[in-house]
Coordinates of C-alpha atoms and ligand atoms in Angstrom, one line a residue:
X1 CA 14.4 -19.0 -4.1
X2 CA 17.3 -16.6 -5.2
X3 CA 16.5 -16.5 -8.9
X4 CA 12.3 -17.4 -8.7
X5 CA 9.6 -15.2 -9.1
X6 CA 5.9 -16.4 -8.7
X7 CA 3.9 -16.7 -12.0
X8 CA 0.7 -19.0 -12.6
X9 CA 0.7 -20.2 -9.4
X10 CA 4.7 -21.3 -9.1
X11 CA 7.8 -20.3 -8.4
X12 CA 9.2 -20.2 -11.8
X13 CA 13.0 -19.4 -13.2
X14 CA 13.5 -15.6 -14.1
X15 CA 14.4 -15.0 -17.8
X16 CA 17.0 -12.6 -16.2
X17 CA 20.4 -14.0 -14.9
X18 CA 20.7 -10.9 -13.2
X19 CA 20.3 -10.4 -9.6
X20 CA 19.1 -7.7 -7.1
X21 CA 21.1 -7.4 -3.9
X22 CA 18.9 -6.9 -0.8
X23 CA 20.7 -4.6 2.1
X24 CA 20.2 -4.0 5.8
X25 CA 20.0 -0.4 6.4
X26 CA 21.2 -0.7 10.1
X27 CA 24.6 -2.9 9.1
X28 CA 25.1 -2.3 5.9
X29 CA 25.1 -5.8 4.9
X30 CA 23.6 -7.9 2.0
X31 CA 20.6 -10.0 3.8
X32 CA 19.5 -11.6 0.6
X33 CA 19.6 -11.4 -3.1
X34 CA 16.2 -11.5 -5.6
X35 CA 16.1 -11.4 -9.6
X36 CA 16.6 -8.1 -11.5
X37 CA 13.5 -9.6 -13.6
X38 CA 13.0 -8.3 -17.1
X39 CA 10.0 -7.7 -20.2
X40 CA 10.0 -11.4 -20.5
X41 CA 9.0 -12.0 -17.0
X42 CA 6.5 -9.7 -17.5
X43 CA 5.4 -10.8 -20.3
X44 CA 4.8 -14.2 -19.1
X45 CA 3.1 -12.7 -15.4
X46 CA 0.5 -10.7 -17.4
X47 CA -0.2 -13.6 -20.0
X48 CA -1.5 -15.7 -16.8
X49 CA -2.6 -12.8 -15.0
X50 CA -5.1 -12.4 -18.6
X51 CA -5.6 -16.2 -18.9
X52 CA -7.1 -16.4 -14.9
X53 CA -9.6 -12.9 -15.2
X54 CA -12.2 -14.8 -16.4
X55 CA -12.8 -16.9 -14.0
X56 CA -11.9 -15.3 -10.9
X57 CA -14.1 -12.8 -12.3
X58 CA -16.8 -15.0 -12.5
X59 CA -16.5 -16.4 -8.8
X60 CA -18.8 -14.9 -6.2
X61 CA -17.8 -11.9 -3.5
X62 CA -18.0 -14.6 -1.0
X63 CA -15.3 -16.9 -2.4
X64 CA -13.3 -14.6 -3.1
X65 CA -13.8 -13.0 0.1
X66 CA -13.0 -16.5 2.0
X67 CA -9.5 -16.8 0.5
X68 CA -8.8 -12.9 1.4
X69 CA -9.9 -13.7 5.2
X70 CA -7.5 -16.8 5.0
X71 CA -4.3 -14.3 3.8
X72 CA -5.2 -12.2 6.7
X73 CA -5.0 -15.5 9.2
X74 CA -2.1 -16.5 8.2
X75 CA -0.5 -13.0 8.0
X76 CA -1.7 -13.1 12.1
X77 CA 0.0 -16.6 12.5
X78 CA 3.3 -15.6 10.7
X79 CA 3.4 -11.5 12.2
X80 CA 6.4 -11.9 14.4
X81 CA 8.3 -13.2 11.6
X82 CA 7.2 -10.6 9.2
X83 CA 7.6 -7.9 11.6
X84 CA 11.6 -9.0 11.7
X85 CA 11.5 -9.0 8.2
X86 CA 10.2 -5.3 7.5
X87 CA 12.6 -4.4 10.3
X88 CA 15.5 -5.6 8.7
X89 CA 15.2 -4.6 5.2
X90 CA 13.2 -1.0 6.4
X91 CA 14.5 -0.6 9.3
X92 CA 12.1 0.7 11.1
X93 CA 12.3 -0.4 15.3
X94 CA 10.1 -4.1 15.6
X95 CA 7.6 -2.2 18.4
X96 CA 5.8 -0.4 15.6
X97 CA 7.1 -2.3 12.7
X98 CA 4.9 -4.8 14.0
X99 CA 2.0 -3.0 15.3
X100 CA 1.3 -0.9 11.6
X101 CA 3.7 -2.5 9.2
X102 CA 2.1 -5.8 10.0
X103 CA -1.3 -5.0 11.8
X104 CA -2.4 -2.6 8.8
X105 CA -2.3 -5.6 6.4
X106 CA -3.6 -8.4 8.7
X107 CA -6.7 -5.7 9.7
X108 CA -7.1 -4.3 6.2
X109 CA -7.3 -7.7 4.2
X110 CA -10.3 -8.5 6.4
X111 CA -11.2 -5.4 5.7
X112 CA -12.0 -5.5 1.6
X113 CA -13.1 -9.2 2.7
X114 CA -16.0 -7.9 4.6
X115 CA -16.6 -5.1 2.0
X116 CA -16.6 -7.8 -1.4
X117 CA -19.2 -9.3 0.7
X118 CA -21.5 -6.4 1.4
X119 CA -21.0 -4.4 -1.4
X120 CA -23.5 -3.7 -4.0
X121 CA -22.6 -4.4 -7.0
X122 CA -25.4 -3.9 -8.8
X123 CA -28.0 -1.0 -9.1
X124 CA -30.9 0.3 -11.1
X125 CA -31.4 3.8 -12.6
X126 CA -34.4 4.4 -14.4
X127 CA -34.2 2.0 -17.2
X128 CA -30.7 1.0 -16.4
X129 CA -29.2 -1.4 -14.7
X130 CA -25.8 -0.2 -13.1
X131 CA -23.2 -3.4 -13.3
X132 CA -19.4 -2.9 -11.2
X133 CA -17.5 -4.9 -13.1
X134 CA -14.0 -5.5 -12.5
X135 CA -11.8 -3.9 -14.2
X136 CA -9.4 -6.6 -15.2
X137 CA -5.4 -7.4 -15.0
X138 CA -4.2 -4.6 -12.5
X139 CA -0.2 -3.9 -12.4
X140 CA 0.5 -3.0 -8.6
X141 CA 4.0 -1.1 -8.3
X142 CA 4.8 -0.6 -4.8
X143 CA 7.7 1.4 -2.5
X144 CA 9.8 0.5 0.5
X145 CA 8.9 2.4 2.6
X146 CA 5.7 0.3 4.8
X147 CA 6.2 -2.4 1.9
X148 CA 3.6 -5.0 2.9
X149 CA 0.8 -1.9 3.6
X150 CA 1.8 -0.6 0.4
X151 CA 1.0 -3.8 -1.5
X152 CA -2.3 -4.7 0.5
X153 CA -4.1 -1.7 -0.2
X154 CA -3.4 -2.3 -3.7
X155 CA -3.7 -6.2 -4.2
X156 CA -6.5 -7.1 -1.5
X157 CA -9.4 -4.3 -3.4
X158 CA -8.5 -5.8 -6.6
X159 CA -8.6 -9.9 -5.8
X160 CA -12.2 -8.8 -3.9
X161 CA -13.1 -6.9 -7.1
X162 CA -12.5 -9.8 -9.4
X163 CA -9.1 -8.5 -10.7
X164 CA -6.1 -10.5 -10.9
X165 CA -2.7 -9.0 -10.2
X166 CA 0.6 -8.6 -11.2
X167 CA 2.9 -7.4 -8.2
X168 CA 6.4 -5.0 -8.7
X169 CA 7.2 -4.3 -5.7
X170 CA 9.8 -1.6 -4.5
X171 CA 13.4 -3.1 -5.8
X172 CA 15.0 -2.0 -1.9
X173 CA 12.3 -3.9 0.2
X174 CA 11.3 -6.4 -1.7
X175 CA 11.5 -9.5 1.1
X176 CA 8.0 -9.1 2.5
X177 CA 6.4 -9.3 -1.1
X178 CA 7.8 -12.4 -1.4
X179 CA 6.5 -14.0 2.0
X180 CA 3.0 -12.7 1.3
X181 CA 3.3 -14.5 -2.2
X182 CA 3.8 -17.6 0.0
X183 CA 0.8 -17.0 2.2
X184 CA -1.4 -16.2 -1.0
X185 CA 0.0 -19.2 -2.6
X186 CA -0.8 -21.2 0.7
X187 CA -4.3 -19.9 0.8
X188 CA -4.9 -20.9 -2.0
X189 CA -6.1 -18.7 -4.9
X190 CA -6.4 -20.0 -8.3
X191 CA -3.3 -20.1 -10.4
X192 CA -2.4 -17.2 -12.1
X193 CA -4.8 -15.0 -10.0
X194 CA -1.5 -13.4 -8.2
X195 CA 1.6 -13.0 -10.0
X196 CA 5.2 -11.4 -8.9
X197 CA 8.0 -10.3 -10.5
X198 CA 10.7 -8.8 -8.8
X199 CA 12.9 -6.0 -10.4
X200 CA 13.6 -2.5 -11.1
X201 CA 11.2 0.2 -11.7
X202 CA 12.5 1.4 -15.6
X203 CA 12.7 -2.5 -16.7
X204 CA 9.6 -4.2 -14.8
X205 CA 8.0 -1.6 -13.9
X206 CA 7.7 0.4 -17.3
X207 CA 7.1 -3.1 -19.1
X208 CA 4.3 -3.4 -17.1
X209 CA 3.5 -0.1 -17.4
X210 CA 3.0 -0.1 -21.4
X211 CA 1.4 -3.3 -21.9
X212 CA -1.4 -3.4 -23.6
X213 CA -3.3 -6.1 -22.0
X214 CA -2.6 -4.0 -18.4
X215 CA -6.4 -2.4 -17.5
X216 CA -5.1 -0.7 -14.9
X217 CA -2.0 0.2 -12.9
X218 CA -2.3 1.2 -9.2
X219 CA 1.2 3.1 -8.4
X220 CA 2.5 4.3 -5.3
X221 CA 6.0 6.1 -5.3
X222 CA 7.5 9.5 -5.7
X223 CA 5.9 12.5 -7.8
X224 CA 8.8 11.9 -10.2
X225 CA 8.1 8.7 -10.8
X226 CA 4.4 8.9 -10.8
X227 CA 4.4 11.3 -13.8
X228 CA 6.9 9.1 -15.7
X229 CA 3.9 5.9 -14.9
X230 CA 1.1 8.5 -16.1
X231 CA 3.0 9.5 -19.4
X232 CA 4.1 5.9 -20.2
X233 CA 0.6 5.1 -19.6
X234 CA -1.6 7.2 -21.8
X235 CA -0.2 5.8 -24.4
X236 CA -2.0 2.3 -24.4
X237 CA -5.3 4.5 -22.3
X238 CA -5.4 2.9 -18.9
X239 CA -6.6 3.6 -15.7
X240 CA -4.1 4.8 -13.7
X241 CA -3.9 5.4 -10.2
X242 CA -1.0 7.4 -8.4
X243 CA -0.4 8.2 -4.9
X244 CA 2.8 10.0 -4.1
X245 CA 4.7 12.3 -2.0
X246 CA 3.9 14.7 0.6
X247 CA 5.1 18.0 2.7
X248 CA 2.2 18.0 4.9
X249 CA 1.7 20.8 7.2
X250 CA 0.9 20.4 11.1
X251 CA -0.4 23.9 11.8
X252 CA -1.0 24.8 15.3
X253 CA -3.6 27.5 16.1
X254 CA -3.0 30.2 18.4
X255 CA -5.3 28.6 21.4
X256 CA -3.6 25.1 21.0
X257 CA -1.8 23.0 23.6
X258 CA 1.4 23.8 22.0
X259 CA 3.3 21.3 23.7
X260 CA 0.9 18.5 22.6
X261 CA 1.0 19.7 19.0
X262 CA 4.3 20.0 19.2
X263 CA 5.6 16.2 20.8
X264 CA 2.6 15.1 18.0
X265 CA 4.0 16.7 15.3
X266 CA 7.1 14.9 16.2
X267 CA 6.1 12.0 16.3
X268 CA 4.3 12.2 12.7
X269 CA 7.4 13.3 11.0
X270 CA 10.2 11.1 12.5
X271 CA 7.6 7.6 12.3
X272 CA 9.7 5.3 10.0
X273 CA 12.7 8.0 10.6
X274 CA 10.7 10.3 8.4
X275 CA 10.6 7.8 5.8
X276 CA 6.5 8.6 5.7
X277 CA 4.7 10.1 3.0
X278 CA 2.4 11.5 5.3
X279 CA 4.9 12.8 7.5
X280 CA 3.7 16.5 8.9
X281 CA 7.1 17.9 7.7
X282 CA 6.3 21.4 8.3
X283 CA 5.1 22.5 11.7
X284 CA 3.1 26.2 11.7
X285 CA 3.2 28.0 14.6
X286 CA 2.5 31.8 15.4
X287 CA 5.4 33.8 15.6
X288 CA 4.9 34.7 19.0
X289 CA 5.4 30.8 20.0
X290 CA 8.8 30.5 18.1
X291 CA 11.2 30.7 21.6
X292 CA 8.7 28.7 23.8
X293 CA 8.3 26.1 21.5
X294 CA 12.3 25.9 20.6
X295 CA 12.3 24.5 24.1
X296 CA 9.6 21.9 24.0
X297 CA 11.4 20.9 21.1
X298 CA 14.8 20.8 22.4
X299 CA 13.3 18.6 25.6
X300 CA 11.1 16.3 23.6
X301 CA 14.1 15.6 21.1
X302 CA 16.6 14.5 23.6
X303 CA 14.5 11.5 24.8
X304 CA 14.1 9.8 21.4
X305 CA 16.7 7.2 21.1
X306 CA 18.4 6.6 17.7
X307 CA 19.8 3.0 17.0
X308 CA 19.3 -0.5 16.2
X309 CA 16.0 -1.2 15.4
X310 CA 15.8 -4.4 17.1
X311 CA 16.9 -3.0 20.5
X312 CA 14.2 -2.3 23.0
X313 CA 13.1 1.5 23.1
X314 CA 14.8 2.7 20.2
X315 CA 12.2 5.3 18.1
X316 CA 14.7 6.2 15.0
X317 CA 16.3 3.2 13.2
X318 CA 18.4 3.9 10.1
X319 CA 17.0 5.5 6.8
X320 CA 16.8 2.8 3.5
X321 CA 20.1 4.0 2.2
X322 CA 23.2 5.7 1.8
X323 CA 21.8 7.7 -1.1
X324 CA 18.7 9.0 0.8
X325 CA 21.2 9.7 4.1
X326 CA 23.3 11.5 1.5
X327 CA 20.4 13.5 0.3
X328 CA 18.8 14.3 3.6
X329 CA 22.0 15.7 4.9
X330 CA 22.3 17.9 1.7
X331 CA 18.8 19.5 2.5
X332 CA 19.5 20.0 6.0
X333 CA 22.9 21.8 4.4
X334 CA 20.7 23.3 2.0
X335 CA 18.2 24.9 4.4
X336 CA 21.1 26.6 7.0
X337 CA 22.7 28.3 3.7
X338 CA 19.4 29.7 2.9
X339 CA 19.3 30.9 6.5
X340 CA 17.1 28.5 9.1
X341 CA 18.3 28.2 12.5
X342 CA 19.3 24.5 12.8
X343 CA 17.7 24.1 16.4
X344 CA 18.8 20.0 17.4
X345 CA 19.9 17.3 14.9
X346 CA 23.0 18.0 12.3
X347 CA 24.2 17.1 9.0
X348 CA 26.8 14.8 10.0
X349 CA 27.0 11.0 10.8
X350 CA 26.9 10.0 14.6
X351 CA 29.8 8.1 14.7
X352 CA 28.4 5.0 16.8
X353 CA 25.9 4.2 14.3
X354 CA 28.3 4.9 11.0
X355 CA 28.0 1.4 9.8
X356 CA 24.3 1.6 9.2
X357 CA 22.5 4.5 7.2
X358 CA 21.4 6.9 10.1
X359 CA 20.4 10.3 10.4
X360 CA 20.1 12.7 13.5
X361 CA 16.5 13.6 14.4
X362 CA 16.8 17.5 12.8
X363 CA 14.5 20.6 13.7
X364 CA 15.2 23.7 11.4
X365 CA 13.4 26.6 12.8
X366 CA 13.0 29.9 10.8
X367 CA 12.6 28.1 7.6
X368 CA 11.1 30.7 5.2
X369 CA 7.8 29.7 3.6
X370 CA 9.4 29.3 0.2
X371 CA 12.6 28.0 1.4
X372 CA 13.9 24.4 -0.7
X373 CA 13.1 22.2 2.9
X374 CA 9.9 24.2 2.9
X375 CA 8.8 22.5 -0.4
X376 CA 10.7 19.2 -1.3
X377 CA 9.8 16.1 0.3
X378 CA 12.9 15.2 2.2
X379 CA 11.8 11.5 3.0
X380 CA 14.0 11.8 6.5
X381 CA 13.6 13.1 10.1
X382 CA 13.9 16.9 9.3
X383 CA 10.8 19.0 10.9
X384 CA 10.8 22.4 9.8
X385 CA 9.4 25.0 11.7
X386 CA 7.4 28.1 10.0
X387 CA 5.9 30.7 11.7
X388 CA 3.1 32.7 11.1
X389 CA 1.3 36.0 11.6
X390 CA -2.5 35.1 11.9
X391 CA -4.8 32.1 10.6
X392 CA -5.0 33.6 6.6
X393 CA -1.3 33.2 6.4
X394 CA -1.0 30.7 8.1
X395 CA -3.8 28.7 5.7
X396 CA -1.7 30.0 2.4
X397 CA 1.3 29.1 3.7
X398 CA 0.0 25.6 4.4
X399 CA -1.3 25.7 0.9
X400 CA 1.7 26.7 -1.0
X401 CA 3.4 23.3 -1.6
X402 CA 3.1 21.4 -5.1
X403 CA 1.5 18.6 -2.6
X404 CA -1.7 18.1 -0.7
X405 CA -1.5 14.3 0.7
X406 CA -1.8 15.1 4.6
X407 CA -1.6 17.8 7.3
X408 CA -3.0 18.6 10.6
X409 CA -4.5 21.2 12.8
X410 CA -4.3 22.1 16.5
X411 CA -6.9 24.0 18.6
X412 CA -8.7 24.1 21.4
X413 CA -11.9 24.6 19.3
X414 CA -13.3 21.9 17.5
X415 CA -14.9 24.1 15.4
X416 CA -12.5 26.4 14.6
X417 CA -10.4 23.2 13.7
X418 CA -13.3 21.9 11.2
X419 CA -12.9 25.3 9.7
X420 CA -9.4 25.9 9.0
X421 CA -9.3 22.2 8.0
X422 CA -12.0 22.4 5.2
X423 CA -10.0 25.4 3.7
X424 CA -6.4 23.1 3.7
X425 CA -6.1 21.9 0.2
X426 CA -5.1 18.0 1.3
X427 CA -6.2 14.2 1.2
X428 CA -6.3 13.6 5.3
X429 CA -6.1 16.3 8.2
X430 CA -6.0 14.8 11.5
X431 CA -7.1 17.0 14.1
X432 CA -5.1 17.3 17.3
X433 CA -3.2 14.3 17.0
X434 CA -6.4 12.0 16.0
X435 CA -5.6 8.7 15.0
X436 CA -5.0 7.3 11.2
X437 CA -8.6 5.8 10.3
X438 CA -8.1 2.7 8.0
X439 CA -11.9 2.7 6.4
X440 CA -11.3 6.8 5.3
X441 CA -10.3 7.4 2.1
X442 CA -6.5 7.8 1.6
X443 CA -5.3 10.0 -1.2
X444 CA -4.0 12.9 -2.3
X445 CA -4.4 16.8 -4.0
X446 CA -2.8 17.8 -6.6
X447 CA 1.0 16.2 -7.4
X448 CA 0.4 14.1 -4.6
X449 CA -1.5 11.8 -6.7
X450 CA -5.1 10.8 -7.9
X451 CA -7.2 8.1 -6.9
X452 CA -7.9 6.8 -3.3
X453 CA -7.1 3.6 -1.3
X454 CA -8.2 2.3 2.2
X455 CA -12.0 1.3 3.1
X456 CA -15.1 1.2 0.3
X457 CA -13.8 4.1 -1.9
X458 CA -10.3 2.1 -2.5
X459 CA -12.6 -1.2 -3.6
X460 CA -14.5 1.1 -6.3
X461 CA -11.2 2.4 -7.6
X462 CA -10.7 -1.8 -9.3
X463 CA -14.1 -1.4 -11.3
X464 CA -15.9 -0.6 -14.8
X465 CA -19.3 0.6 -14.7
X466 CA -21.3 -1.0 -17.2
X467 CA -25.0 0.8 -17.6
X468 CA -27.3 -2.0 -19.6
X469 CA -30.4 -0.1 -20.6
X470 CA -33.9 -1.7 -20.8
X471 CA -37.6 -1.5 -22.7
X472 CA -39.3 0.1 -20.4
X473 CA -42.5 -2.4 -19.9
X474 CA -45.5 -0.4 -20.2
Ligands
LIG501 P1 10.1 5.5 -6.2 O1 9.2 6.3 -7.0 O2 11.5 5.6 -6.4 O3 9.7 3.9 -6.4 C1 8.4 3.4 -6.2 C2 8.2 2.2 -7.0 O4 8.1 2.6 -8.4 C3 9.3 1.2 -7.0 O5 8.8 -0.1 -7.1 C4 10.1 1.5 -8.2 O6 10.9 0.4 -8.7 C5 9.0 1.9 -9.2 N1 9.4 2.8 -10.3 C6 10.3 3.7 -10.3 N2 10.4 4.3 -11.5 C7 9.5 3.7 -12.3 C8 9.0 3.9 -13.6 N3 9.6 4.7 -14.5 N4 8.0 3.1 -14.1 C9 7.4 2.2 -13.3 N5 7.8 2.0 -12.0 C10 8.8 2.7 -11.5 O7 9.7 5.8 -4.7 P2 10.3 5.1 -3.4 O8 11.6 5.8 -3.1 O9 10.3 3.6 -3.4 O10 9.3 5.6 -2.3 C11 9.3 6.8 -1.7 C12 8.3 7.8 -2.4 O11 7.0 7.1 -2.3 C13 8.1 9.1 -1.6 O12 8.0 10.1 -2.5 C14 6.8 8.9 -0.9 O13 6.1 10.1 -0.5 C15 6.0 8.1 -1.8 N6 5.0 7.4 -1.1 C16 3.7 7.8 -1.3 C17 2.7 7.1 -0.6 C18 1.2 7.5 -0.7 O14 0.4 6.7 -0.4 N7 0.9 8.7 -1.3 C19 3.0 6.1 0.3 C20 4.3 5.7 0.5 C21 5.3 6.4 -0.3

């Protein structure tokens, strides 16, 4: 399969004679290699993607809702094997590589099954009649990071809407993508209805981007890249939907279980070694916590063991590559020159692991509000820790990013929770640790993106609104 991609319903040569080398994060090794696809590819993907609209448009919810429930059995059949794929090209430990990198998609495509079904697609105001109609060919660029999630909260909405698809996904992880293609290919769907090209983001991704017969692109990725996607994409006028990095702030109030915010916050930011665009990056706390909380940190830290990802009990496997390990140890670098207090972790390479790309579990404390780790997105397991004087600053500071994708609050009051949380300019606050939701809307503020995915208001995202007026009968 080396040099196919899937267009039409086959797997089909790539123009490209290039190649993409696929590496494991935890060894360093090449596990595979896929095409470095080109325009031609793409050119070819959206011609069938075009070519199959019309009649997967015209098929009802219910068909097309039957082949989505089929994806999601045989996602359930194949999860082990999946799960041991996103572990070794993520590297994220099996346990929960299997339990959300796997469960999400299997749960979520029956999901936007049961939602084509029940949805209404059609309504009257006044003398209108309302008509969702999808939207069209939909590009669907993708990242590494929890690949196969990624890709199904973009390509399940849009085969329930009546959209067919082309699929880039992220050039680092790209394994998964391919497997679902076989599943979708083994469910079934019509030629043409699914396509994928593999490749990288400024050749595929960008010829997608700009062509003309794209309706829509659906893009998740960095803020850097998502502006380049929104740029390229005026140009031809198409919808375009971004969602895209985070620096999310945990904020703990001053009547909080501060050890439970504090092993919480944890966990958020080092899930996927950090590698989460959720990830609460910046824990809040009031000032008068700082000591006490140094040592719930200190104790909580030590227990979470760094390693192999397939080994029982590890909870940090290795980050995607030697350019983002690079990178995070030049912020954590970064943020002691600019004065925070490094309190557990380090910039250095434990020397067991040095074949694979790992990072320490880090905890700056003292990080001024305005400091760089403050307000980049790392993408690694670096908390830092900001302190606060009373709720108002503590709500600005938590404001003050170019982001708004996540955050959370802490209290002993419900109430006062809903209140500070209302105020937080952000997508999805969790309150005291409560779990991720898969039917709320998922999106974020500002450079974080626009657009939602997840539940009904990521199905609406795949549709035109058509409003046909009629004589009113007298
Ligand atoms: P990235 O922006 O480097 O790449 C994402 C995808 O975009 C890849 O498929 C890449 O090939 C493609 N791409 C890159 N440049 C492009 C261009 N000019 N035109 C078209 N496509 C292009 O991001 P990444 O490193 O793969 O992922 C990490 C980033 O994604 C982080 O910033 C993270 O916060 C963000 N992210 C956001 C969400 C969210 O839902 N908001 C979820 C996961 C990851």
């Amino acid at each position: 399969m080396n040099n196919k991609i899937y267009i039409g319903g086959k797997w089909v040569k790539s123009h490209s004679q290039e190649s993409i080398a696929v590496f494991n994060p935890t060894t360093g090794e090449i596990i595979a290699k896929v095409p470095n696809g080109n325009k031609a590819d793409v050119d070819l993907a959206v011609d069938e993607a075009y070519r199959a609209f019309p009649n997967w448009a015209a098929k009802t919810p219910s068909e097309r809702a039957e082949l989505l429930d089929r994806v999601a059995e045989l996602l359930s059949k194949k999860s082990d094997i999946l799960a041991k794929l996103i572990t070794s090209e993520v590297g994220m430990p099996l346990k929960p590589s299997k339990m959300i990198q796997v469960g999400n998609p299997i749960e979520s495509w029956r999901h936007y099954a049961k939602i084509a079904r029940e949805f209404n697609y059609e309504e009257l105001i006044r003398n209108s009649l309302l008509v969702h109609d999808p939207i069209g060919v939909v590009a669907c660029i993708t990242p590494w990071n929890f690949p196969l999630i990624q890709i199904t909260h973009k390509i399940a909405p849009a085969l329930a809407a009546g959209c067919t698809v082309v699929l880039k996904p992220s050039e680092l992880a790209p394994l998964n993508a391919i497997a679902l293609a076989e599943i979708i290919h083994e469910a079934g769907f019509p030629p043409g209805v699914f396509n994928l090209v593999m490749g990288t983001g400024s050749e595929v991704g960008e010829a997608l981007v700009s062509h003309p017969n794209v309706d829509m692109v659906s893009f998740t990725g960095s803020t850097h890249a998502g502006k380049r996607v929104g740029a390229i994409a005026s140009q031809t006028i198409k919808r375009v939907t971004l969602e895209l990095g985070g620096k999310s702030s945990s904020v703990v109030l001053d009547d909080a279980d501060l050890t439970k915010a504090i092993k919480g916050t944890l966990n958020s930011c080092f899930l996927n070694s950090g590698q989460t665009c959720l990830a609460h990056s910046r824990l809040l706390i009031p000032e008068a916590s700082y000591e006490e909380a140094k040592t719930i940190v200190l104790s909580a830290v030590e227990k979470l063991k760094i390693g192999d990802p397939f080994e029982e009990g590890t909870r940090l496997g290795p980050v995607i590559s030697p350019v983002q390990q690079k990178r995070i140890m030049n912020y954590i670098h970064t943020a002691q020159k600019e004065g925070a207090e490094l309190i557990t972790g380090s910039a250095g390479i434990p020397t067991e692991l040095a074949k694979g790309n790992f990072v320490q579990p880090t905890v700056l404390g003292k990080v001024k509000p305005n400091a760089t780790v403050a307000q980049e997105e790392i993408f690694g397991p670096v908390l830092s820790i900001i302190t606060y004087e009373n709720d108002h600053q503590a709500l600005q500071i938590a404001n003050n990013t170019i982001y708004g994708l996540g955050g959370g609050v802490w209290s002993s009051d419900l109430n006062r929770a809903l209140q500070f949380a209302r105020q937080m300019r952000t997508g999805q606050i969790d309150i005291n640790g409560a779990p991720f939701n898969t039917l709320a809307p998922f999106g974020g503020y500002r450079q974080s993106g626009n657009g939602r995915e997840y539940g009904d208001y990521g199905f609406k995202e795949f549709f035109e609104l058509k409003s046909i007026q009629m004589e009113i009968l007298k």
